[in-house]
């Protein structure tokens, strides 16, 4: 069964609208789709309407969290009750903080001598969840950088001169709110963040899975993550983190059938 369990739409920082993403998924033969937009579940209804039963759509979310250090830690939630009040309240607070933060980053860029305005960024944001990729695309559009990667590497990434922190949840808080909404909290792309030191604490807080299969995880990382998943009794998940043409292909990452079956069972599907 072909799956795509990690991808983004225009509701957050993906480039395809929810219906367009569903059509692409169908074209790629995807049978189970989970849209994991950052801090919003707005894609779910239009995607579900577009799918019209042609594929299985799992309600999901990705919450970008932080740890002092600082680290960016992303927590995925599968099978969430998307209209859960505590979840929606938390997400709406996070989206509000995203707006203010991008405003501060635009000001930082201006101080660095780069001419760009919030209205430039808004041209690239078609949904409720504003992110650095929208700012990066606006910078490319204005000819300030050659591509999105350069925007992150020189200005926007953690540690770069235009970076600004924002209010975010600690991973254990995201784990709690996803659990309260009936979802399964999963640590996203652990290989990118070096979260080994935190893992035990997350498991104690209720983490249920690790995103073992991911485009940027090499075979050694996959093996290490599988062994961690076994050690802590965690589910193994995987997805492409598709945002649009470029970094990865929709449906590029598949999980072994037994991992999919375990995830389904844990989610009561
Ligand atoms: P934000 O949600 O505003 O903190 O932005 C984080 C998002 O930016 C991540 O979820 C990625 O989708 C994206 N991102 C991070 N680093 C890069 C990069 N080097 N190139 C392109 N996109 C990136
Ligand atoms: Zn993203
Ligand atoms: Fe992520
Ligand atoms: Fe993602």
PDB file of C-alpha atoms and ligand atoms in Angstrom:
ATOM      1  CA  UNK A   1       0.000   0.000   0.000  1.00  0.00           C
ATOM      2  CA  UNK A   2       1.510   3.318  -1.102  1.00  0.00           C
ATOM      3  CA  UNK A   3       1.602   5.980   1.599  1.00  0.00           C
ATOM      4  CA  UNK A   4       2.526   9.610   2.058  1.00  0.00           C
ATOM      5  CA  UNK A   5       2.500  10.481   5.743  1.00  0.00           C
ATOM      6  CA  UNK A   6       4.383  13.787   5.811  1.00  0.00           C
ATOM      7  CA  UNK A   7       3.615  16.643   3.435  1.00  0.00           C
ATOM      8  CA  UNK A   8       2.593  20.283   3.366  1.00  0.00           C
ATOM      9  CA  UNK A   9       0.042  22.377   1.457  1.00  0.00           C
ATOM     10  CA  UNK A  10      -0.604  26.096   0.981  1.00  0.00           C
ATOM     11  CA  UNK A  11      -2.413  26.032   4.341  1.00  0.00           C
ATOM     12  CA  UNK A  12       1.159  26.254   5.684  1.00  0.00           C
ATOM     13  CA  UNK A  13       4.378  26.447   3.660  1.00  0.00           C
ATOM     14  CA  UNK A  14       3.718  23.949   0.870  1.00  0.00           C
ATOM     15  CA  UNK A  15       3.243  25.178  -2.697  1.00  0.00           C
ATOM     16  CA  UNK A  16       0.272  23.019  -3.728  1.00  0.00           C
ATOM     17  CA  UNK A  17      -3.276  23.717  -2.588  1.00  0.00           C
ATOM     18  CA  UNK A  18      -4.950  20.856  -0.717  1.00  0.00           C
ATOM     19  CA  UNK A  19      -6.944  19.710  -3.810  1.00  0.00           C
ATOM     20  CA  UNK A  20      -3.835  19.933  -6.022  1.00  0.00           C
ATOM     21  CA  UNK A  21      -1.853  17.892  -3.509  1.00  0.00           C
ATOM     22  CA  UNK A  22      -4.586  15.238  -3.443  1.00  0.00           C
ATOM     23  CA  UNK A  23      -4.573  15.051  -7.261  1.00  0.00           C
ATOM     24  CA  UNK A  24      -0.774  14.663  -7.318  1.00  0.00           C
ATOM     25  CA  UNK A  25      -1.004  11.981  -4.631  1.00  0.00           C
ATOM     26  CA  UNK A  26      -3.568  10.069  -6.706  1.00  0.00           C
ATOM     27  CA  UNK A  27      -1.358  10.385  -9.776  1.00  0.00           C
ATOM     28  CA  UNK A  28       1.516   8.875  -7.770  1.00  0.00           C
ATOM     29  CA  UNK A  29      -0.686   5.997  -6.645  1.00  0.00           C
ATOM     30  CA  UNK A  30      -0.812   7.094  -3.006  1.00  0.00           C
ATOM     31  CA  UNK A  31      -3.515   5.186  -1.133  1.00  0.00           C
ATOM     32  CA  UNK A  32      -3.016   6.615   2.362  1.00  0.00           C
ATOM     33  CA  UNK A  33      -2.340  10.329   2.726  1.00  0.00           C
ATOM     34  CA  UNK A  34      -1.635  12.383   5.859  1.00  0.00           C
ATOM     35  CA  UNK A  35      -1.218  16.121   5.340  1.00  0.00           C
ATOM     36  CA  UNK A  36       1.005  17.429   8.132  1.00  0.00           C
ATOM     37  CA  UNK A  37       0.798  21.186   7.795  1.00  0.00           C
ATOM     38  CA  UNK A  38       2.610  23.327  10.361  1.00  0.00           C
ATOM     39  CA  UNK A  39       0.232  24.513  13.090  1.00  0.00           C
ATOM     40  CA  UNK A  40      -2.971  24.274  11.036  1.00  0.00           C
ATOM     41  CA  UNK A  41      -5.539  21.643  10.123  1.00  0.00           C
ATOM     42  CA  UNK A  42      -7.211  23.862   7.505  1.00  0.00           C
ATOM     43  CA  UNK A  43      -6.199  21.585   4.614  1.00  0.00           C
ATOM     44  CA  UNK A  44      -8.153  18.645   5.934  1.00  0.00           C
ATOM     45  CA  UNK A  45     -11.662  19.655   4.823  1.00  0.00           C
ATOM     46  CA  UNK A  46     -10.778  20.770   1.261  1.00  0.00           C
ATOM     47  CA  UNK A  47      -8.475  17.764   0.821  1.00  0.00           C
ATOM     48  CA  UNK A  48     -11.156  15.412   2.011  1.00  0.00           C
ATOM     49  CA  UNK A  49     -13.673  16.954  -0.360  1.00  0.00           C
ATOM     50  CA  UNK A  50     -11.212  16.721  -3.259  1.00  0.00           C
ATOM     51  CA  UNK A  51     -10.338  13.117  -2.432  1.00  0.00           C
ATOM     52  CA  UNK A  52     -14.007  12.106  -2.456  1.00  0.00           C
ATOM     53  CA  UNK A  53     -13.111   8.701  -1.055  1.00  0.00           C
ATOM     54  CA  UNK A  54     -10.467   7.997  -3.730  1.00  0.00           C
ATOM     55  CA  UNK A  55      -7.783   7.707  -1.064  1.00  0.00           C
ATOM     56  CA  UNK A  56      -7.648   7.322   2.695  1.00  0.00           C
ATOM     57  CA  UNK A  57      -6.955  10.649   4.402  1.00  0.00           C
ATOM     58  CA  UNK A  58      -5.606  10.638   7.958  1.00  0.00           C
ATOM     59  CA  UNK A  59      -6.020  13.777  10.057  1.00  0.00           C
ATOM     60  CA  UNK A  60      -2.555  14.999  11.053  1.00  0.00           C
ATOM     61  CA  UNK A  61      -0.424  17.959  12.089  1.00  0.00           C
ATOM     62  CA  UNK A  62       3.225  19.026  12.456  1.00  0.00           C
ATOM     63  CA  UNK A  63       4.045  21.308  15.382  1.00  0.00           C
ATOM     64  CA  UNK A  64       7.457  22.990  15.281  1.00  0.00           C
ATOM     65  CA  UNK A  65       8.728  23.160  18.856  1.00  0.00           C
ATOM     66  CA  UNK A  66      11.927  24.273  20.505  1.00  0.00           C
ATOM     67  CA  UNK A  67      14.283  23.179  23.251  1.00  0.00           C
ATOM     68  CA  UNK A  68      16.705  25.521  24.949  1.00  0.00           C
ATOM     69  CA  UNK A  69      20.107  24.941  23.482  1.00  0.00           C
ATOM     70  CA  UNK A  70      18.594  25.983  21.138  1.00  0.00           C
ATOM     71  CA  UNK A  71      17.121  23.152  19.107  1.00  0.00           C
ATOM     72  CA  UNK A  72      14.218  23.010  16.699  1.00  0.00           C
ATOM     73  CA  UNK A  73      12.227  19.877  17.360  1.00  0.00           C
ATOM     74  CA  UNK A  74       9.207  19.008  15.209  1.00  0.00           C
ATOM     75  CA  UNK A  75       6.405  16.836  16.537  1.00  0.00           C
ATOM     76  CA  UNK A  76       3.947  15.131  14.191  1.00  0.00           C
ATOM     77  CA  UNK A  77       0.490  14.092  15.342  1.00  0.00           C
ATOM     78  CA  UNK A  78      -1.499  11.371  13.561  1.00  0.00           C
ATOM     79  CA  UNK A  79      -5.196  10.580  13.942  1.00  0.00           C
ATOM     80  CA  UNK A  80      -5.886  13.794  15.826  1.00  0.00           C
ATOM     81  CA  UNK A  81      -9.451  14.875  16.432  1.00  0.00           C
ATOM     82  CA  UNK A  82      -8.924  17.989  14.343  1.00  0.00           C
ATOM     83  CA  UNK A  83     -11.705  20.045  15.923  1.00  0.00           C
ATOM     84  CA  UNK A  84     -10.485  19.378  19.460  1.00  0.00           C
ATOM     85  CA  UNK A  85     -10.815  22.735  21.303  1.00  0.00           C
ATOM     86  CA  UNK A  86      -7.531  22.588  23.267  1.00  0.00           C
ATOM     87  CA  UNK A  87      -5.635  21.625  20.116  1.00  0.00           C
ATOM     88  CA  UNK A  88      -7.210  24.383  18.028  1.00  0.00           C
ATOM     89  CA  UNK A  89      -6.563  26.924  20.764  1.00  0.00           C
ATOM     90  CA  UNK A  90      -2.891  25.951  20.921  1.00  0.00           C
ATOM     91  CA  UNK A  91      -2.547  26.053  17.124  1.00  0.00           C
ATOM     92  CA  UNK A  92      -4.165  29.454  16.830  1.00  0.00           C
ATOM     93  CA  UNK A  93      -1.764  30.891  19.421  1.00  0.00           C
ATOM     94  CA  UNK A  94       1.175  29.425  17.490  1.00  0.00           C
ATOM     95  CA  UNK A  95      -0.030  30.886  14.189  1.00  0.00           C
ATOM     96  CA  UNK A  96      -0.355  34.310  15.765  1.00  0.00           C
ATOM     97  CA  UNK A  97       3.255  34.104  16.962  1.00  0.00           C
ATOM     98  CA  UNK A  98       4.350  33.110  13.440  1.00  0.00           C
ATOM     99  CA  UNK A  99       2.979  36.398  12.043  1.00  0.00           C
ATOM    100  CA  UNK A 100       4.847  38.574  14.549  1.00  0.00           C
ATOM    101  CA  UNK A 101       8.043  36.652  14.063  1.00  0.00           C
ATOM    102  CA  UNK A 102       8.114  37.032  10.281  1.00  0.00           C
ATOM    103  CA  UNK A 103       7.542  40.768  10.811  1.00  0.00           C
ATOM    104  CA  UNK A 104      10.622  40.905  13.058  1.00  0.00           C
ATOM    105  CA  UNK A 105      12.677  38.935  10.541  1.00  0.00           C
ATOM    106  CA  UNK A 106      11.683  41.341   7.759  1.00  0.00           C
ATOM    107  CA  UNK A 107      12.893  44.199  10.002  1.00  0.00           C
ATOM    108  CA  UNK A 108      16.176  42.358  10.586  1.00  0.00           C
ATOM    109  CA  UNK A 109      16.659  41.964   6.837  1.00  0.00           C
ATOM    110  CA  UNK A 110      15.978  45.672   6.360  1.00  0.00           C
ATOM    111  CA  UNK A 111      18.615  46.474   9.001  1.00  0.00           C
ATOM    112  CA  UNK A 112      21.031  44.279   7.049  1.00  0.00           C
ATOM    113  CA  UNK A 113      20.300  46.441   4.009  1.00  0.00           C
ATOM    114  CA  UNK A 114      17.974  44.069   2.167  1.00  0.00           C
ATOM    115  CA  UNK A 115      14.898  45.772   0.717  1.00  0.00           C
ATOM    116  CA  UNK A 116      11.861  43.630   1.452  1.00  0.00           C
ATOM    117  CA  UNK A 117       8.437  44.220   2.975  1.00  0.00           C
ATOM    118  CA  UNK A 118       5.829  42.157   4.720  1.00  0.00           C
ATOM    119  CA  UNK A 119       3.529  42.657   1.715  1.00  0.00           C
ATOM    120  CA  UNK A 120       6.116  40.849  -0.468  1.00  0.00           C
ATOM    121  CA  UNK A 121       5.961  37.890   1.887  1.00  0.00           C
ATOM    122  CA  UNK A 122       2.176  37.865   1.960  1.00  0.00           C
ATOM    123  CA  UNK A 123       2.120  37.277  -1.800  1.00  0.00           C
ATOM    124  CA  UNK A 124       3.602  33.843  -1.116  1.00  0.00           C
ATOM    125  CA  UNK A 125       1.374  32.964   1.829  1.00  0.00           C
ATOM    126  CA  UNK A 126      -2.025  31.573   0.879  1.00  0.00           C
ATOM    127  CA  UNK A 127      -3.001  30.055   4.197  1.00  0.00           C
ATOM    128  CA  UNK A 128      -3.185  30.827   7.896  1.00  0.00           C
ATOM    129  CA  UNK A 129       0.263  29.562   8.912  1.00  0.00           C
ATOM    130  CA  UNK A 130       3.082  31.911   7.944  1.00  0.00           C
ATOM    131  CA  UNK A 131       6.612  30.532   7.863  1.00  0.00           C
ATOM    132  CA  UNK A 132      10.182  31.251   6.911  1.00  0.00           C
ATOM    133  CA  UNK A 133       9.771  29.471   3.546  1.00  0.00           C
ATOM    134  CA  UNK A 134       7.287  32.205   2.511  1.00  0.00           C
ATOM    135  CA  UNK A 135       9.865  34.826   3.427  1.00  0.00           C
ATOM    136  CA  UNK A 136      12.580  32.874   1.604  1.00  0.00           C
ATOM    137  CA  UNK A 137      10.440  32.678  -1.564  1.00  0.00           C
ATOM    138  CA  UNK A 138       9.814  36.427  -1.387  1.00  0.00           C
ATOM    139  CA  UNK A 139      13.568  37.010  -1.070  1.00  0.00           C
ATOM    140  CA  UNK A 140      14.198  34.907  -4.181  1.00  0.00           C
ATOM    141  CA  UNK A 141      11.430  36.790  -6.002  1.00  0.00           C
ATOM    142  CA  UNK A 142      13.073  40.117  -5.123  1.00  0.00           C
ATOM    143  CA  UNK A 143      16.425  38.823  -6.350  1.00  0.00           C
ATOM    144  CA  UNK A 144      18.022  39.118  -2.909  1.00  0.00           C
ATOM    145  CA  UNK A 145      19.179  35.492  -2.982  1.00  0.00           C
ATOM    146  CA  UNK A 146      19.518  32.894  -5.707  1.00  0.00           C
ATOM    147  CA  UNK A 147      17.305  30.276  -4.111  1.00  0.00           C
ATOM    148  CA  UNK A 148      15.429  29.299  -0.954  1.00  0.00           C
ATOM    149  CA  UNK A 149      18.379  27.337   0.417  1.00  0.00           C
ATOM    150  CA  UNK A 150      20.621  30.363   0.149  1.00  0.00           C
ATOM    151  CA  UNK A 151      18.006  32.444   1.993  1.00  0.00           C
ATOM    152  CA  UNK A 152      18.074  29.959   4.887  1.00  0.00           C
ATOM    153  CA  UNK A 153      21.840  29.411   4.858  1.00  0.00           C
ATOM    154  CA  UNK A 154      22.774  33.090   4.819  1.00  0.00           C
ATOM    155  CA  UNK A 155      19.916  34.763   6.702  1.00  0.00           C
ATOM    156  CA  UNK A 156      16.990  32.754   8.026  1.00  0.00           C
ATOM    157  CA  UNK A 157      18.306  29.586   9.663  1.00  0.00           C
ATOM    158  CA  UNK A 158      18.872  29.344  13.396  1.00  0.00           C
ATOM    159  CA  UNK A 159      22.176  31.147  14.066  1.00  0.00           C
ATOM    160  CA  UNK A 160      21.972  33.344  10.944  1.00  0.00           C
ATOM    161  CA  UNK A 161      21.670  37.147  11.214  1.00  0.00           C
ATOM    162  CA  UNK A 162      17.977  37.612  10.361  1.00  0.00           C
ATOM    163  CA  UNK A 163      16.799  34.724  12.547  1.00  0.00           C
ATOM    164  CA  UNK A 164      14.239  35.489  15.227  1.00  0.00           C
ATOM    165  CA  UNK A 165      12.856  33.075  17.782  1.00  0.00           C
ATOM    166  CA  UNK A 166       9.107  32.892  18.289  1.00  0.00           C
ATOM    167  CA  UNK A 167       6.748  31.635  20.924  1.00  0.00           C
ATOM    168  CA  UNK A 168       6.572  27.897  20.474  1.00  0.00           C
ATOM    169  CA  UNK A 169       5.643  24.875  22.521  1.00  0.00           C
ATOM    170  CA  UNK A 170       8.174  22.645  24.198  1.00  0.00           C
ATOM    171  CA  UNK A 171       8.010  19.179  22.608  1.00  0.00           C
ATOM    172  CA  UNK A 172       6.483  17.692  25.759  1.00  0.00           C
ATOM    173  CA  UNK A 173       3.660  20.264  25.551  1.00  0.00           C
ATOM    174  CA  UNK A 174       3.006  19.374  21.903  1.00  0.00           C
ATOM    175  CA  UNK A 175       3.027  15.704  22.856  1.00  0.00           C
ATOM    176  CA  UNK A 176       0.449  16.451  25.562  1.00  0.00           C
ATOM    177  CA  UNK A 177      -1.886  18.465  23.344  1.00  0.00           C
ATOM    178  CA  UNK A 178      -1.745  15.899  20.511  1.00  0.00           C
ATOM    179  CA  UNK A 179      -2.474  13.137  23.017  1.00  0.00           C
ATOM    180  CA  UNK A 180      -5.359  15.129  24.499  1.00  0.00           C
ATOM    181  CA  UNK A 181      -6.790  15.439  20.984  1.00  0.00           C
ATOM    182  CA  UNK A 182      -6.703  11.661  20.635  1.00  0.00           C
ATOM    183  CA  UNK A 183      -3.652  11.649  18.359  1.00  0.00           C
ATOM    184  CA  UNK A 184      -0.383   9.743  18.254  1.00  0.00           C
ATOM    185  CA  UNK A 185       2.621  12.062  18.799  1.00  0.00           C
ATOM    186  CA  UNK A 186       5.624  11.175  16.635  1.00  0.00           C
ATOM    187  CA  UNK A 187       9.066  12.794  16.629  1.00  0.00           C
ATOM    188  CA  UNK A 188       9.659  14.198  13.117  1.00  0.00           C
ATOM    189  CA  UNK A 189      12.948  13.639  11.233  1.00  0.00           C
ATOM    190  CA  UNK A 190      15.024  12.903  14.370  1.00  0.00           C
ATOM    191  CA  UNK A 191      18.129  12.505  12.208  1.00  0.00           C
ATOM    192  CA  UNK A 192      18.099  16.214  11.383  1.00  0.00           C
ATOM    193  CA  UNK A 193      18.046  17.490  14.946  1.00  0.00           C
ATOM    194  CA  UNK A 194      20.198  15.256  17.106  1.00  0.00           C
ATOM    195  CA  UNK A 195      17.524  14.696  19.718  1.00  0.00           C
ATOM    196  CA  UNK A 196      18.969  11.496  21.214  1.00  0.00           C
ATOM    197  CA  UNK A 197      19.581  13.288  24.497  1.00  0.00           C
ATOM    198  CA  UNK A 198      15.889  14.221  24.767  1.00  0.00           C
ATOM    199  CA  UNK A 199      14.306  10.997  23.589  1.00  0.00           C
ATOM    200  CA  UNK A 200      13.860   9.305  26.945  1.00  0.00           C
ATOM    201  CA  UNK A 201      12.100  12.399  28.317  1.00  0.00           C
ATOM    202  CA  UNK A 202       9.786  12.520  25.314  1.00  0.00           C
ATOM    203  CA  UNK A 203       8.895   8.861  25.766  1.00  0.00           C
ATOM    204  CA  UNK A 204       8.060   9.555  29.409  1.00  0.00           C
ATOM    205  CA  UNK A 205       5.896  12.471  28.216  1.00  0.00           C
ATOM    206  CA  UNK A 206       3.931  10.133  25.947  1.00  0.00           C
ATOM    207  CA  UNK A 207       5.754  10.064  22.602  1.00  0.00           C
ATOM    208  CA  UNK A 208       4.448   7.143  20.535  1.00  0.00           C
ATOM    209  CA  UNK A 209       6.598   7.072  17.437  1.00  0.00           C
ATOM    210  CA  UNK A 210       9.735   8.049  15.537  1.00  0.00           C
ATOM    211  CA  UNK A 211       9.840   9.184  11.932  1.00  0.00           C
ATOM    212  CA  UNK A 212      12.417   6.606  10.940  1.00  0.00           C
ATOM    213  CA  UNK A 213      12.014   6.794   7.150  1.00  0.00           C
ATOM    214  CA  UNK A 214      12.807  10.220   5.762  1.00  0.00           C
ATOM    215  CA  UNK A 215      14.549  11.447   2.582  1.00  0.00           C
ATOM    216  CA  UNK A 216      17.532  12.885   4.446  1.00  0.00           C
ATOM    217  CA  UNK A 217      18.072   9.886   6.748  1.00  0.00           C
ATOM    218  CA  UNK A 218      20.937   7.718   5.511  1.00  0.00           C
ATOM    219  CA  UNK A 219      20.848   3.920   6.000  1.00  0.00           C
ATOM    220  CA  UNK A 220      22.930   4.126   9.210  1.00  0.00           C
ATOM    221  CA  UNK A 221      20.513   6.639  10.709  1.00  0.00           C
ATOM    222  CA  UNK A 222      17.531   4.501   9.733  1.00  0.00           C
ATOM    223  CA  UNK A 223      19.152   1.489  11.432  1.00  0.00           C
ATOM    224  CA  UNK A 224      19.934   3.497  14.577  1.00  0.00           C
ATOM    225  CA  UNK A 225      16.405   4.963  14.705  1.00  0.00           C
ATOM    226  CA  UNK A 226      14.860   1.504  14.254  1.00  0.00           C
ATOM    227  CA  UNK A 227      16.869   0.234  17.166  1.00  0.00           C
ATOM    228  CA  UNK A 228      15.802   3.224  19.286  1.00  0.00           C
ATOM    229  CA  UNK A 229      12.170   2.595  18.292  1.00  0.00           C
ATOM    230  CA  UNK A 230      12.506  -1.021  19.425  1.00  0.00           C
ATOM    231  CA  UNK A 231      14.261  -0.024  22.661  1.00  0.00           C
ATOM    232  CA  UNK A 232      11.509   2.405  23.664  1.00  0.00           C
ATOM    233  CA  UNK A 233       8.543   0.545  22.174  1.00  0.00           C
ATOM    234  CA  UNK A 234       7.841   3.273  19.614  1.00  0.00           C
ATOM    235  CA  UNK A 235       6.091   3.047  16.259  1.00  0.00           C
ATOM    236  CA  UNK A 236       8.190   3.633  13.139  1.00  0.00           C
ATOM    237  CA  UNK A 237       6.707   6.109  10.665  1.00  0.00           C
ATOM    238  CA  UNK A 238       7.979   7.777   7.516  1.00  0.00           C
ATOM    239  CA  UNK A 239       7.184  10.330   4.845  1.00  0.00           C
ATOM    240  CA  UNK A 240       8.717  12.622   2.259  1.00  0.00           C
ATOM    241  CA  UNK A 241       8.108  16.053   3.885  1.00  0.00           C
ATOM    242  CA  UNK A 242       7.029  17.208   0.427  1.00  0.00           C
ATOM    243  CA  UNK A 243       6.649  21.001   0.194  1.00  0.00           C
ATOM    244  CA  UNK A 244       6.586  21.328  -3.597  1.00  0.00           C
ATOM    245  CA  UNK A 245       9.023  20.656  -6.427  1.00  0.00           C
ATOM    246  CA  UNK A 246      12.603  20.579  -5.191  1.00  0.00           C
ATOM    247  CA  UNK A 247      13.581  18.904  -1.978  1.00  0.00           C
ATOM    248  CA  UNK A 248      11.679  15.628  -2.172  1.00  0.00           C
ATOM    249  CA  UNK A 249       9.019  13.875  -4.215  1.00  0.00           C
ATOM    250  CA  UNK A 250       5.529  13.109  -2.980  1.00  0.00           C
ATOM    251  CA  UNK A 251       5.312   9.420  -2.091  1.00  0.00           C
ATOM    252  CA  UNK A 252       9.082   9.066  -2.248  1.00  0.00           C
ATOM    253  CA  UNK A 253       9.391   7.482   1.187  1.00  0.00           C
ATOM    254  CA  UNK A 254       7.615   4.228   1.992  1.00  0.00           C
ATOM    255  CA  UNK A 255       7.430   2.297   5.218  1.00  0.00           C
ATOM    256  CA  UNK A 256       7.516  -1.483   5.521  1.00  0.00           C
ATOM    257  CA  UNK A 257       4.022  -3.034   5.532  1.00  0.00           C
ATOM    258  CA  UNK A 258       4.386  -4.203   9.144  1.00  0.00           C
ATOM    259  CA  UNK A 259       5.185  -0.635  10.292  1.00  0.00           C
ATOM    260  CA  UNK A 260       2.106   0.662   8.473  1.00  0.00           C
ATOM    261  CA  UNK A 261      -0.029  -2.082  10.021  1.00  0.00           C
ATOM    262  CA  UNK A 262       1.256  -1.223  13.521  1.00  0.00           C
ATOM    263  CA  UNK A 263       0.555   2.477  12.984  1.00  0.00           C
ATOM    264  CA  UNK A 264      -2.948   1.737  11.738  1.00  0.00           C
ATOM    265  CA  UNK A 265      -3.654  -0.515  14.700  1.00  0.00           C
ATOM    266  CA  UNK A 266      -2.369   2.111  17.159  1.00  0.00           C
ATOM    267  CA  UNK A 267      -4.648   4.663  15.504  1.00  0.00           C
ATOM    268  CA  UNK A 268      -7.634   2.333  15.565  1.00  0.00           C
ATOM    269  CA  UNK A 269      -7.898   2.256  11.763  1.00  0.00           C
TER     270      UNK A 269
HETATM  271  P1  LIG B   1       9.278  28.040  10.353  1.00  0.00           P
HETATM  272  O1  LIG B   1       8.101  27.134  10.429  1.00  0.00           O
HETATM  273  O2  LIG B   1       8.922  29.410   9.960  1.00  0.00           O
HETATM  274  O3  LIG B   1      10.153  27.998  11.572  1.00  0.00           O
HETATM  275  O4  LIG B   1      10.163  27.476   9.147  1.00  0.00           O
HETATM  276  C1  LIG B   1      10.636  26.152   9.241  1.00  0.00           C
HETATM  277  C2  LIG B   1      10.384  25.421   7.958  1.00  0.00           C
HETATM  278  O5  LIG B   1      11.272  25.904   6.958  1.00  0.00           O
HETATM  279  C3  LIG B   1      10.700  23.947   8.066  1.00  0.00           C
HETATM  280  O6  LIG B   1       9.578  23.236   8.493  1.00  0.00           O
HETATM  281  C4  LIG B   1      11.079  23.586   6.664  1.00  0.00           C
HETATM  282  O7  LIG B   1       9.920  23.278   5.933  1.00  0.00           O
HETATM  283  C5  LIG B   1      11.645  24.858   6.084  1.00  0.00           C
HETATM  284  N1  LIG B   1      13.109  24.863   5.981  1.00  0.00           N
HETATM  285  C6  LIG B   1      14.012  24.788   6.967  1.00  0.00           C
HETATM  286  N2  LIG B   1      15.267  24.853   6.477  1.00  0.00           N
HETATM  287  C7  LIG B   1      15.157  24.967   5.138  1.00  0.00           C
HETATM  288  C8  LIG B   1      16.081  25.061   4.054  1.00  0.00           C
HETATM  289  N3  LIG B   1      17.408  25.063   4.242  1.00  0.00           N
HETATM  290  N4  LIG B   1      15.593  25.166   2.798  1.00  0.00           N
HETATM  291  C9  LIG B   1      14.272  25.165   2.593  1.00  0.00           C
HETATM  292  N5  LIG B   1      13.349  25.070   3.557  1.00  0.00           N
HETATM  293  C10 LIG B   1      13.775  24.978   4.819  1.00  0.00           C
HETATM  294 ZN1  LIG B   2       7.579  23.305   6.253  1.00  0.00          ZN
HETATM  295 FE1  LIG B   3       9.646  19.338  10.073  1.00  0.00          FE
HETATM  296 FE1  LIG B   4       7.352  18.927   7.572  1.00  0.00          FE
END
